[in-house]
CSV table of C-alpha atoms in Angstrom, one decimal:
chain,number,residue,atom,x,y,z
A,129,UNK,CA,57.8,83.6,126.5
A,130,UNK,CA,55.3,86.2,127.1
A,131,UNK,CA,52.9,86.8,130.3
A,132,UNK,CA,49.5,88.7,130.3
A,133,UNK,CA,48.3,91.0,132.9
A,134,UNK,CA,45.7,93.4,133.1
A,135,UNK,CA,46.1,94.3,129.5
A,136,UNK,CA,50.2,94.2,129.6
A,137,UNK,CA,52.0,92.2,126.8
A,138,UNK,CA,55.1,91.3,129.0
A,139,UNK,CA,58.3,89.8,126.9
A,140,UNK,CA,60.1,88.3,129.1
A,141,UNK,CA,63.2,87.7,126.7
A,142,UNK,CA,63.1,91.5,126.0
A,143,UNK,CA,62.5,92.6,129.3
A,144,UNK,CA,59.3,94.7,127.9
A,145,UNK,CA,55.9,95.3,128.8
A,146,UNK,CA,53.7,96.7,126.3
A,147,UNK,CA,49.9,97.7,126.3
A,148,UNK,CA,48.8,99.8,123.6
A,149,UNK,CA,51.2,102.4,122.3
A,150,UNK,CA,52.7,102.3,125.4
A,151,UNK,CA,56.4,100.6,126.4
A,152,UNK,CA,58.0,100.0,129.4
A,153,UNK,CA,61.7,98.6,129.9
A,154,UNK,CA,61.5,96.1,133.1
A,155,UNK,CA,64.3,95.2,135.1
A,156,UNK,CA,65.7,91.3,135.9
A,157,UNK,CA,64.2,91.3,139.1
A,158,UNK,CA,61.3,92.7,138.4
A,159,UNK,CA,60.8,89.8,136.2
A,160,UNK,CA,61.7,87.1,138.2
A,161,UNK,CA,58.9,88.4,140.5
A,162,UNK,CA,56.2,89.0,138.4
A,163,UNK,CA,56.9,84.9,137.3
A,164,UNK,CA,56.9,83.6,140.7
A,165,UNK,CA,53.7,85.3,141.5
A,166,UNK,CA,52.2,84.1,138.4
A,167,UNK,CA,53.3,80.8,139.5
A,168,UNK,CA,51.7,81.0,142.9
A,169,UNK,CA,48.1,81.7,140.9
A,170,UNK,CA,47.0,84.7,143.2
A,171,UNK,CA,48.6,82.7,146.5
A,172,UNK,CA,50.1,84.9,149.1
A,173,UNK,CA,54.3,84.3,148.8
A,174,UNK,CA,56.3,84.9,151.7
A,175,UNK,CA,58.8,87.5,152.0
A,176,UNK,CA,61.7,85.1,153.0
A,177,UNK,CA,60.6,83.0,149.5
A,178,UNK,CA,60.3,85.7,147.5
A,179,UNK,CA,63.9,86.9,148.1
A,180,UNK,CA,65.3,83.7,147.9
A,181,UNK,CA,64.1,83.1,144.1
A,182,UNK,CA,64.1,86.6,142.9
A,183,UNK,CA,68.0,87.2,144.2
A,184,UNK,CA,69.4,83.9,144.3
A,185,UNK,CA,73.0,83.3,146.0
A,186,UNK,CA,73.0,86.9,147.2
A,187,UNK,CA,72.2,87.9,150.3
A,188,UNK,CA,69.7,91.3,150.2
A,189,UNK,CA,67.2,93.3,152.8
A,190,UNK,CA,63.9,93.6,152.8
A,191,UNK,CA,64.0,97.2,150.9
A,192,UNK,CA,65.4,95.4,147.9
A,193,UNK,CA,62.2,93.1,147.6
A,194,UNK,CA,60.0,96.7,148.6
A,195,UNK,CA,61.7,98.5,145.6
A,196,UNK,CA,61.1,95.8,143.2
A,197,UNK,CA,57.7,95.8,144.3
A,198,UNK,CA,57.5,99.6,143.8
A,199,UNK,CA,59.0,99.0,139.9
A,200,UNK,CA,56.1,96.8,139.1
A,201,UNK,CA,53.7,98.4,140.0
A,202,UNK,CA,54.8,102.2,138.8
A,203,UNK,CA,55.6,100.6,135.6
A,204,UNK,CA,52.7,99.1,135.0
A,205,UNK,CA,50.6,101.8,136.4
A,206,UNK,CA,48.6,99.8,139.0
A,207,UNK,CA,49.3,100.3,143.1
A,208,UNK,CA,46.6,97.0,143.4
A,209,UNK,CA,48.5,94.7,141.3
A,210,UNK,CA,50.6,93.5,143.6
A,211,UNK,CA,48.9,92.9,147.2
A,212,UNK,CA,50.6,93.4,150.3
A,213,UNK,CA,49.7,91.1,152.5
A,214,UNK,CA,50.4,91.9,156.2
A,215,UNK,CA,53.4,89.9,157.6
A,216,UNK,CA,53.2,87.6,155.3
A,217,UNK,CA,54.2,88.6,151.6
A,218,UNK,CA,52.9,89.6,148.0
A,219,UNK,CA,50.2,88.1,146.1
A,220,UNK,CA,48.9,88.8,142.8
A,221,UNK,CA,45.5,89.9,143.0
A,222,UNK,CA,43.2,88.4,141.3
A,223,UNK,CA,41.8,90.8,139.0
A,224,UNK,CA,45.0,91.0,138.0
A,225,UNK,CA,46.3,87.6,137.3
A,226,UNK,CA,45.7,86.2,133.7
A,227,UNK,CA,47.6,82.7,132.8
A,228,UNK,CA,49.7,82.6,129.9
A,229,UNK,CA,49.4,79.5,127.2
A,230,UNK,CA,52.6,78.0,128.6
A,231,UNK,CA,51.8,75.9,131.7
A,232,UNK,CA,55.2,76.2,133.4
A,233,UNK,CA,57.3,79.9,133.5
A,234,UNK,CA,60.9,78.8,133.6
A,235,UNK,CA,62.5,81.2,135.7
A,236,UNK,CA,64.8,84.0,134.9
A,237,UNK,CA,68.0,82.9,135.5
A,238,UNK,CA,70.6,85.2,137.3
A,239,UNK,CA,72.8,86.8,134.5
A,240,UNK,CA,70.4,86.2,131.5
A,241,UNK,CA,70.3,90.4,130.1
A,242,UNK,CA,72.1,90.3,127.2
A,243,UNK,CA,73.0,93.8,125.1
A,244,UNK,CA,74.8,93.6,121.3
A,245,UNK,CA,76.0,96.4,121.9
A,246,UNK,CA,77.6,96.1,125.1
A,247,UNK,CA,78.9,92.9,124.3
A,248,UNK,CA,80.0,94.3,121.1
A,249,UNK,CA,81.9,96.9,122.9
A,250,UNK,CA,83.6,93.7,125.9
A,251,UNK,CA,84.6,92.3,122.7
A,252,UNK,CA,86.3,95.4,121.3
A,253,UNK,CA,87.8,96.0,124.8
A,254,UNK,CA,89.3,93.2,125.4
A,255,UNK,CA,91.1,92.9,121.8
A,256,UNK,CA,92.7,96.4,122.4
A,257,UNK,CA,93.6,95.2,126.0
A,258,UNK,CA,95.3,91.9,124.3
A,259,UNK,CA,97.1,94.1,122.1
A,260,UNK,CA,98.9,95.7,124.2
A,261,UNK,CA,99.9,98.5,122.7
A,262,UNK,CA,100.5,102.0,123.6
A,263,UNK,CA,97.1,104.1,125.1
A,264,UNK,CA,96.0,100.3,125.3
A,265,UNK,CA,95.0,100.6,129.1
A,266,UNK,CA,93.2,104.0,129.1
A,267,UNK,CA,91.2,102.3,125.6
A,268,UNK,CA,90.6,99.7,127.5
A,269,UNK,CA,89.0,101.3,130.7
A,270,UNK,CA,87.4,103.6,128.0
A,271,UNK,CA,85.4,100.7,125.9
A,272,UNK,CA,84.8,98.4,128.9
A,273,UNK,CA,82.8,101.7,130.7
A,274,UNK,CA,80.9,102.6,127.6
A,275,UNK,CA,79.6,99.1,127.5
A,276,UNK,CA,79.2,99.1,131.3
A,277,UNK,CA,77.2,102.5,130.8
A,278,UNK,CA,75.3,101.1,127.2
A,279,UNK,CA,74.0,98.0,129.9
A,280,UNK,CA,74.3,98.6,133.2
A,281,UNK,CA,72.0,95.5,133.9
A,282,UNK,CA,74.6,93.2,131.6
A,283,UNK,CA,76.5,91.7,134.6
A,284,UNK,CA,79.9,90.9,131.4
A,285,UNK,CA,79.9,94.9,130.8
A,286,UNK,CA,80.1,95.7,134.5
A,287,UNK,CA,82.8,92.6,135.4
A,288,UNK,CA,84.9,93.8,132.6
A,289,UNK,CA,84.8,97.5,133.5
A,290,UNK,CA,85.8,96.2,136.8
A,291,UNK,CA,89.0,94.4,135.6
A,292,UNK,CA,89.8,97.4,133.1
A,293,UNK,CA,89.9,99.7,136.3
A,294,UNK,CA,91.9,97.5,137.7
A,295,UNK,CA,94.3,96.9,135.4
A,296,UNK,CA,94.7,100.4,135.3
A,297,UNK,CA,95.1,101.1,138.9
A,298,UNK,CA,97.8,98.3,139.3
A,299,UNK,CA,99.9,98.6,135.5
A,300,UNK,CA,99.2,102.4,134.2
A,301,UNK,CA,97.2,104.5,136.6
A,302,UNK,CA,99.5,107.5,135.6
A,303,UNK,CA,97.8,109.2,139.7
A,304,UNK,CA,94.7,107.7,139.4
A,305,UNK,CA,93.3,105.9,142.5
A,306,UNK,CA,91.0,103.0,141.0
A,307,UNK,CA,90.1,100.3,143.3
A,308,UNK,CA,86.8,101.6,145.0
A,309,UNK,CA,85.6,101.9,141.8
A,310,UNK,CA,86.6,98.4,140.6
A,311,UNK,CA,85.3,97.0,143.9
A,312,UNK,CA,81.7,98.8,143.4
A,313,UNK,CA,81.7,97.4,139.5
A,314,UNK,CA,82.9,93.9,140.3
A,315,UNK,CA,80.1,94.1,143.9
A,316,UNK,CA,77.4,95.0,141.0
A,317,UNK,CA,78.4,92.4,138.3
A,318,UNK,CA,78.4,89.7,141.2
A,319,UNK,CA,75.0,91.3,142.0
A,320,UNK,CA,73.5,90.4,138.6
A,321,UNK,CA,75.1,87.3,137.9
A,322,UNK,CA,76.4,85.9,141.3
A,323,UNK,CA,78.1,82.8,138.9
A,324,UNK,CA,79.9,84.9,136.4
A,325,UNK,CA,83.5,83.7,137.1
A,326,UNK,CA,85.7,86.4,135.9
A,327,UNK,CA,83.6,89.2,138.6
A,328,UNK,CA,84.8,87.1,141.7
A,329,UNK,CA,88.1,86.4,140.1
A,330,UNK,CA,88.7,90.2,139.8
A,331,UNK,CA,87.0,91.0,143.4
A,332,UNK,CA,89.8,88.5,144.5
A,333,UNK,CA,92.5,90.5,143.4
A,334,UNK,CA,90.7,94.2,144.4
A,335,UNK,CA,90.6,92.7,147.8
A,336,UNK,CA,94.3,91.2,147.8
A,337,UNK,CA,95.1,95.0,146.7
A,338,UNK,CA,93.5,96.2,149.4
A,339,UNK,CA,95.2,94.5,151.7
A,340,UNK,CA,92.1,92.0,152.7
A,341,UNK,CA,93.9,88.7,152.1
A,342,UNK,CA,91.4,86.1,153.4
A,343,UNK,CA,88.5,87.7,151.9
A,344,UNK,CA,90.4,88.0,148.3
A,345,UNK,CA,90.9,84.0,148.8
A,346,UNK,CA,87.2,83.4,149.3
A,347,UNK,CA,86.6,85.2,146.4
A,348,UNK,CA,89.4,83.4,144.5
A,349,UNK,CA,87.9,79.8,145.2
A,350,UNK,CA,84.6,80.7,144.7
A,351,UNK,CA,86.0,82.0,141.2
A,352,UNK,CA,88.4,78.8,140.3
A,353,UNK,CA,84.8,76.5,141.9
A,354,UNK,CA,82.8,78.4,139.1
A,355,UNK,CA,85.9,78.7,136.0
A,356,UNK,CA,87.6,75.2,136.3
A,357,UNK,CA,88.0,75.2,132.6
A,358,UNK,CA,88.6,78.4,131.7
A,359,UNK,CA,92.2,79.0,131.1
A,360,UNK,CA,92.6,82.5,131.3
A,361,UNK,CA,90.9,82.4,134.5
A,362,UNK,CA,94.0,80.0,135.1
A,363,UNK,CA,96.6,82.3,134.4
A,364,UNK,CA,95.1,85.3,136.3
A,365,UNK,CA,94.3,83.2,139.9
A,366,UNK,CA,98.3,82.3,139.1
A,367,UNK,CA,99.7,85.3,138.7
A,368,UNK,CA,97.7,86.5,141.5
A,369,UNK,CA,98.7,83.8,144.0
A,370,UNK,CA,102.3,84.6,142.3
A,371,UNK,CA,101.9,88.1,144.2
A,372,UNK,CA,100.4,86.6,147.3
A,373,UNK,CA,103.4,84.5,147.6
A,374,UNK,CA,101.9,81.3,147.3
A,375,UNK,CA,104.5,79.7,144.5
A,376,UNK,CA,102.9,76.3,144.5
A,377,UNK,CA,99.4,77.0,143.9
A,378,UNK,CA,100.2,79.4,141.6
A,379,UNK,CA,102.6,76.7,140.1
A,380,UNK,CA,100.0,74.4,139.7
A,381,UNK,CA,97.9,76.7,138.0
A,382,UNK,CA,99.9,78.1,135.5
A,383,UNK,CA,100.7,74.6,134.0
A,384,UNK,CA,96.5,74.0,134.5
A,385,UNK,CA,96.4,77.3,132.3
A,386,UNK,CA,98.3,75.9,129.6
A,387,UNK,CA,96.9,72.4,129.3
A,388,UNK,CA,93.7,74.5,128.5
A,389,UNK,CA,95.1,76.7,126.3
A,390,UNK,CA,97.8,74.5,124.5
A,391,UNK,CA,98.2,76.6,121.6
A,392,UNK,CA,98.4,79.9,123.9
A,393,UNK,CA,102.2,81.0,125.0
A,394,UNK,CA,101.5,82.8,128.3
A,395,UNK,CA,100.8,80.4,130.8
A,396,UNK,CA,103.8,78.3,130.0
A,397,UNK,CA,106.1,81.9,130.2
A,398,UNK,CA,104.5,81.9,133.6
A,399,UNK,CA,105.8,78.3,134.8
A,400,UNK,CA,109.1,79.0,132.9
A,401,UNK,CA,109.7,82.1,135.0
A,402,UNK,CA,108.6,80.4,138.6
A,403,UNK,CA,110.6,76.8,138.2
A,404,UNK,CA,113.8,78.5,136.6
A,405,UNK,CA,115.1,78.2,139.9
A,406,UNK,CA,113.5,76.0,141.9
A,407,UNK,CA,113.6,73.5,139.4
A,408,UNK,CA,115.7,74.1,136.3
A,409,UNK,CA,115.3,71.1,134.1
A,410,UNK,CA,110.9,71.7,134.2
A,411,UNK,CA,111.5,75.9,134.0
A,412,UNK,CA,113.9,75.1,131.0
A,413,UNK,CA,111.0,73.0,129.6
A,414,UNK,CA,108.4,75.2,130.1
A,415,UNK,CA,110.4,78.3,128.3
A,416,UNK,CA,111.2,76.2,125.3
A,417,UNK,CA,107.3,75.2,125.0
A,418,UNK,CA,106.4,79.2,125.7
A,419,UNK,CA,109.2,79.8,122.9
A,420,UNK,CA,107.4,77.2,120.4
A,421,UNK,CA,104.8,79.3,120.8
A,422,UNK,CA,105.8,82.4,120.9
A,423,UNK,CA,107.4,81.8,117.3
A,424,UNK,CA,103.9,80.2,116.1
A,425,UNK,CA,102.1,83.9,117.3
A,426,UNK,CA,104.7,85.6,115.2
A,427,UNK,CA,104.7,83.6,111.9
A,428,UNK,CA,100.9,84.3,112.1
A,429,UNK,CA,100.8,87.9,113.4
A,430,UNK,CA,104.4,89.5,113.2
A,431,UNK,CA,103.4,92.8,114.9
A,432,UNK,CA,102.1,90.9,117.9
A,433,UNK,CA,103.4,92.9,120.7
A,434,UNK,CA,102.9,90.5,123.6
A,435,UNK,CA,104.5,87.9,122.0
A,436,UNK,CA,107.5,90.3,120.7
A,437,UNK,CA,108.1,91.2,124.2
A,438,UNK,CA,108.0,87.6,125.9
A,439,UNK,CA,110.7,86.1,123.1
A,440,UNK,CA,113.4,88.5,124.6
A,441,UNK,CA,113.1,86.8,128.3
A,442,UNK,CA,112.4,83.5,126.9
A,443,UNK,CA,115.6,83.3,124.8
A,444,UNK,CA,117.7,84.3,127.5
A,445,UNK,CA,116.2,81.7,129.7
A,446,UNK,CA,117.4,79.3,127.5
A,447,UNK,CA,121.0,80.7,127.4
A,448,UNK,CA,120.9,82.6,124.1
A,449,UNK,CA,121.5,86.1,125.4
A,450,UNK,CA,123.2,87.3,121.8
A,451,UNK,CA,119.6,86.4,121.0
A,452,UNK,CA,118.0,88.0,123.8
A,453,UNK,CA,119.3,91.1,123.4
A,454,UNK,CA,118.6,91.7,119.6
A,455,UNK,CA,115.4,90.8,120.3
A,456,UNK,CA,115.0,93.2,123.2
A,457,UNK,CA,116.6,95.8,121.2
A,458,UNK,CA,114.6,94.9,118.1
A,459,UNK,CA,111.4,96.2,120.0
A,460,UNK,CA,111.0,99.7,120.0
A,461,UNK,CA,110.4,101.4,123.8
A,462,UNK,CA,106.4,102.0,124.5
A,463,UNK,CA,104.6,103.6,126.6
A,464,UNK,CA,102.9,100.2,128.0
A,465,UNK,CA,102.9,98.1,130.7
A,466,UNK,CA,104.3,95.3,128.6
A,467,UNK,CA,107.8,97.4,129.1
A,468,UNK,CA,108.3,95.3,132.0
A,469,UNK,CA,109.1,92.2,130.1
A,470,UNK,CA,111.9,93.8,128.4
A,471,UNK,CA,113.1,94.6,132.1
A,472,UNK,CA,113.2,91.1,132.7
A,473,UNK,CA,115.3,90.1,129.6
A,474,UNK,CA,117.7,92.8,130.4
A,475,UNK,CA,118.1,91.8,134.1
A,476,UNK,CA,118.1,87.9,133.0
A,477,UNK,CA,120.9,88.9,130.3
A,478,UNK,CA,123.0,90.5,133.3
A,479,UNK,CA,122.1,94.3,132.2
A,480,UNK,CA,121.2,95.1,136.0
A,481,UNK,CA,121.1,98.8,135.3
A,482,UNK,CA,119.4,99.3,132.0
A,483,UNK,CA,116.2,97.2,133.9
A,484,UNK,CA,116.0,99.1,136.9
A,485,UNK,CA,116.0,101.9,133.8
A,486,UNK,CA,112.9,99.9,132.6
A,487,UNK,CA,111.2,99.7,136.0
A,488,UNK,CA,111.6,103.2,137.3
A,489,UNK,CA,110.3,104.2,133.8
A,490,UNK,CA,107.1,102.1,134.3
A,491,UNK,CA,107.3,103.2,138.0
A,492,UNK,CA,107.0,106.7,136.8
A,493,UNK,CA,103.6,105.9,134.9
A,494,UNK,CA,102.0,104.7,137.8
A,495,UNK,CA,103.1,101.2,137.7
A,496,UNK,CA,102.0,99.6,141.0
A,497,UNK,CA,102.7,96.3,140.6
A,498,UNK,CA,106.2,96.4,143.0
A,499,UNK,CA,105.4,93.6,145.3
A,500,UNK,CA,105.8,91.0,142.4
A,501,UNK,CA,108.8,91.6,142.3
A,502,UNK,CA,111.2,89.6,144.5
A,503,UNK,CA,108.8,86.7,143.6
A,504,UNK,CA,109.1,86.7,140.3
A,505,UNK,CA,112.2,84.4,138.8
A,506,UNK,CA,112.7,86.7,136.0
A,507,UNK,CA,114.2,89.2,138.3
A,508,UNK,CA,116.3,86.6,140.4
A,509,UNK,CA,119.4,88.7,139.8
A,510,UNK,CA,118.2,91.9,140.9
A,511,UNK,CA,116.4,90.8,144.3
A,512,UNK,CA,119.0,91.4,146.7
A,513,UNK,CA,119.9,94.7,145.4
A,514,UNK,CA,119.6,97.5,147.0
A,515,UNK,CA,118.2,99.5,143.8
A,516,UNK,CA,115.8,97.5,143.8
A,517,UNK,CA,114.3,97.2,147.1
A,518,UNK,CA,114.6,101.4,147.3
A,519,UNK,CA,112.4,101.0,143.8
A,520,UNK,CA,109.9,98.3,145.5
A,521,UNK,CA,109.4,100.9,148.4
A,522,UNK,CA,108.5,103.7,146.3
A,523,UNK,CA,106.1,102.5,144.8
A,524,UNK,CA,104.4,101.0,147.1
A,525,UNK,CA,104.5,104.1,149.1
A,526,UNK,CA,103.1,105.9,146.5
């Protein structure tokens, strides 16, 4: 779709406007304005209007419409394309206003920049994160900013750099203080694409970190409203509620994880960890499934190091703890926040001491993720030990 104006070539799907030799790069909103003027065929638009359609679902000021204003017209040389029209709006005037051959302008719709290469780089991101491997979370931040940097207007670059920080600040911050930085990626990528699941699903848990519970559940609902069949969406919002002490939501979402992901193993380790107690016979199921699974991953990818460190826990769920602990011991130690899973085999296997090894060992790499712990079943053994309460306070003091 293309627009013509005053001698401008404007591509709307490339975000360019072109008039002889000359090229300028237009931003989203910019855009969105210059088609609902067109629209309006030289009619004065109101303020309140304008803001509505150019920044749907987000609430802005009238400097962000005065800004926009200012791009169009610097960018396309011209202070009298766009009339200002006192207390009322904009217009486009209408020297200025050419119709293109397409009666109706479909608008812009929030989210629609898209960048190869940034989404090249997401891609390459979240495979190293999935690995799992050691340097895995400082790669991870590393690619998700250099996509986030590539396209700052691609709202996926700037959720995922969100999550990457905060991954980092809660599994591997090693000092680093990340959640105002996480917060301001996650506000921007909610900025650009106010629907884009995964941005409110990470501002959720920014906030929970923060301490602002009922804002991090707004956040959260809006997310699940927006990603009801997205299973990895699932598992996250459970894990999260897991942390927030909310076992039965969290419940319920785990096993909603793995009904949309049948084939993945993660959700059901989930389930399996939180009803080993509270209801053996459906934790017991859940762990065999997760196992099934688990075994699958490795017959296909034998290096896989999630699913190397989830069959240790899983087998001693299940009573096999001759198994268990080959399997732990099989695994060589790593630098990675995936150490915490062979915690949870040791302590499930009775080998108390050699997991509060594990934990203070993640503890020292700026693992921040303490207040799961007396919640999660893996570590029922250990919760009323004193260790482990004096480990829990540490870190969150820290």
């Amino acid at each position: 779709m293309q627009l013509s104006i005053e001698g401008w070539r404007i591509d709307v799907a490339a975000r360019t406007a072109q008039r002889g030799g000359r090229t300028e790069q237009l931003s989203p909103r910019a855009l969105r304005l210059l088609q609902v003027l067109v629209k309006a065929n030289g009619a004065v638009v109101p303020r309140g209007r304008l803001l509505d359609r150019v920044w749907p679902n987000v609430t802005v000021g009238d400097d962000s419409l005065t800004q926009v204003v200012s791009e169009v017209r610097r960018k396309l040389g011209n202070r009298d394309l766009i009339a200002t029209v006192a207390r009322g709006g904009y217009r486009l005037t209408a020297s200025s206003l050419v119709r293109t051959a397409e009666r109706e302008l479909p608008d812009i719709e929030p989210g629609s920049f898209f960048s190869i290469d940034a989404y090249t780089l997401c891609i390459e991101a979240r495979d190293c994160f999935q690995r799992g491997g050691e340097g895995s979370q400082r790669a991870f931040v590393d690619l998700a900013a250099e996509a986030a940097a590539a396209a700052p207007e691609f709202a996926e670059a700037r959720a995922l750099h969100s999550l990457a920080l905060l991954k980092r600040h809660i599994f591997w911050s090693e000092g680093e203080t990340l959640l105002d930085a996480a917060l301001a990626e996650s506000e921007a990528a909610i900025r650009l694409d106010p629907e884009l699941a995964h941005a409110h699903l990470t501002e959720a848990a920014i906030r929970v970190s923060m301490g602002a519970i009922e804002p991090g559940r707004r956040s959260l609902e809006r997310a699940l409203a927006l990603g009801s069949k997205d299973a990895e969406l699932h598992l996250e919002a459970a894990i999260l509620l897991l942390t927030m002490g909310e076992q039965r939501s969290a419940g319920a979402l785990a096993i909603r994880a793995a009904a949309l992901a049948p084939e993945d193993f993660g959700a059901d380790l989930l389930a399996a960890r939180m009803y080993q107690h509270s209801d053996p016979v459906r934790g017991h199921l859940y762990a065999e499934r997760s196992l099934r699974k688990v075994r699958a991953k490795l017959a296909i990818d034998p290096h896989s190091m999630r699913a190397l460190y989830a069959l240790g826990p899983l087998l001693a769920q299940l009573g096999d703890h001759r198994g268990a602990r080959s399997a732990l011991e099989s695994v060589a130690h790593h630098d990675s926040p995936l150490e915490y899973y062979r915690a949870m085999g040791l302590c499930q296997i009775g080998d108390t001491t050699a997991a509060l090894e594990r934990l203070e060992f993640l503890a020292l790499r700026g693992w921040r993720h303490a207040c799961i712990l007396d919640k999660d079943g893996g570590f029922r053994s250990l919760q009323s030990d004193a260790r482990l309460k004096r480990l829990q306070a540490d870190v969150l003091a820290a």
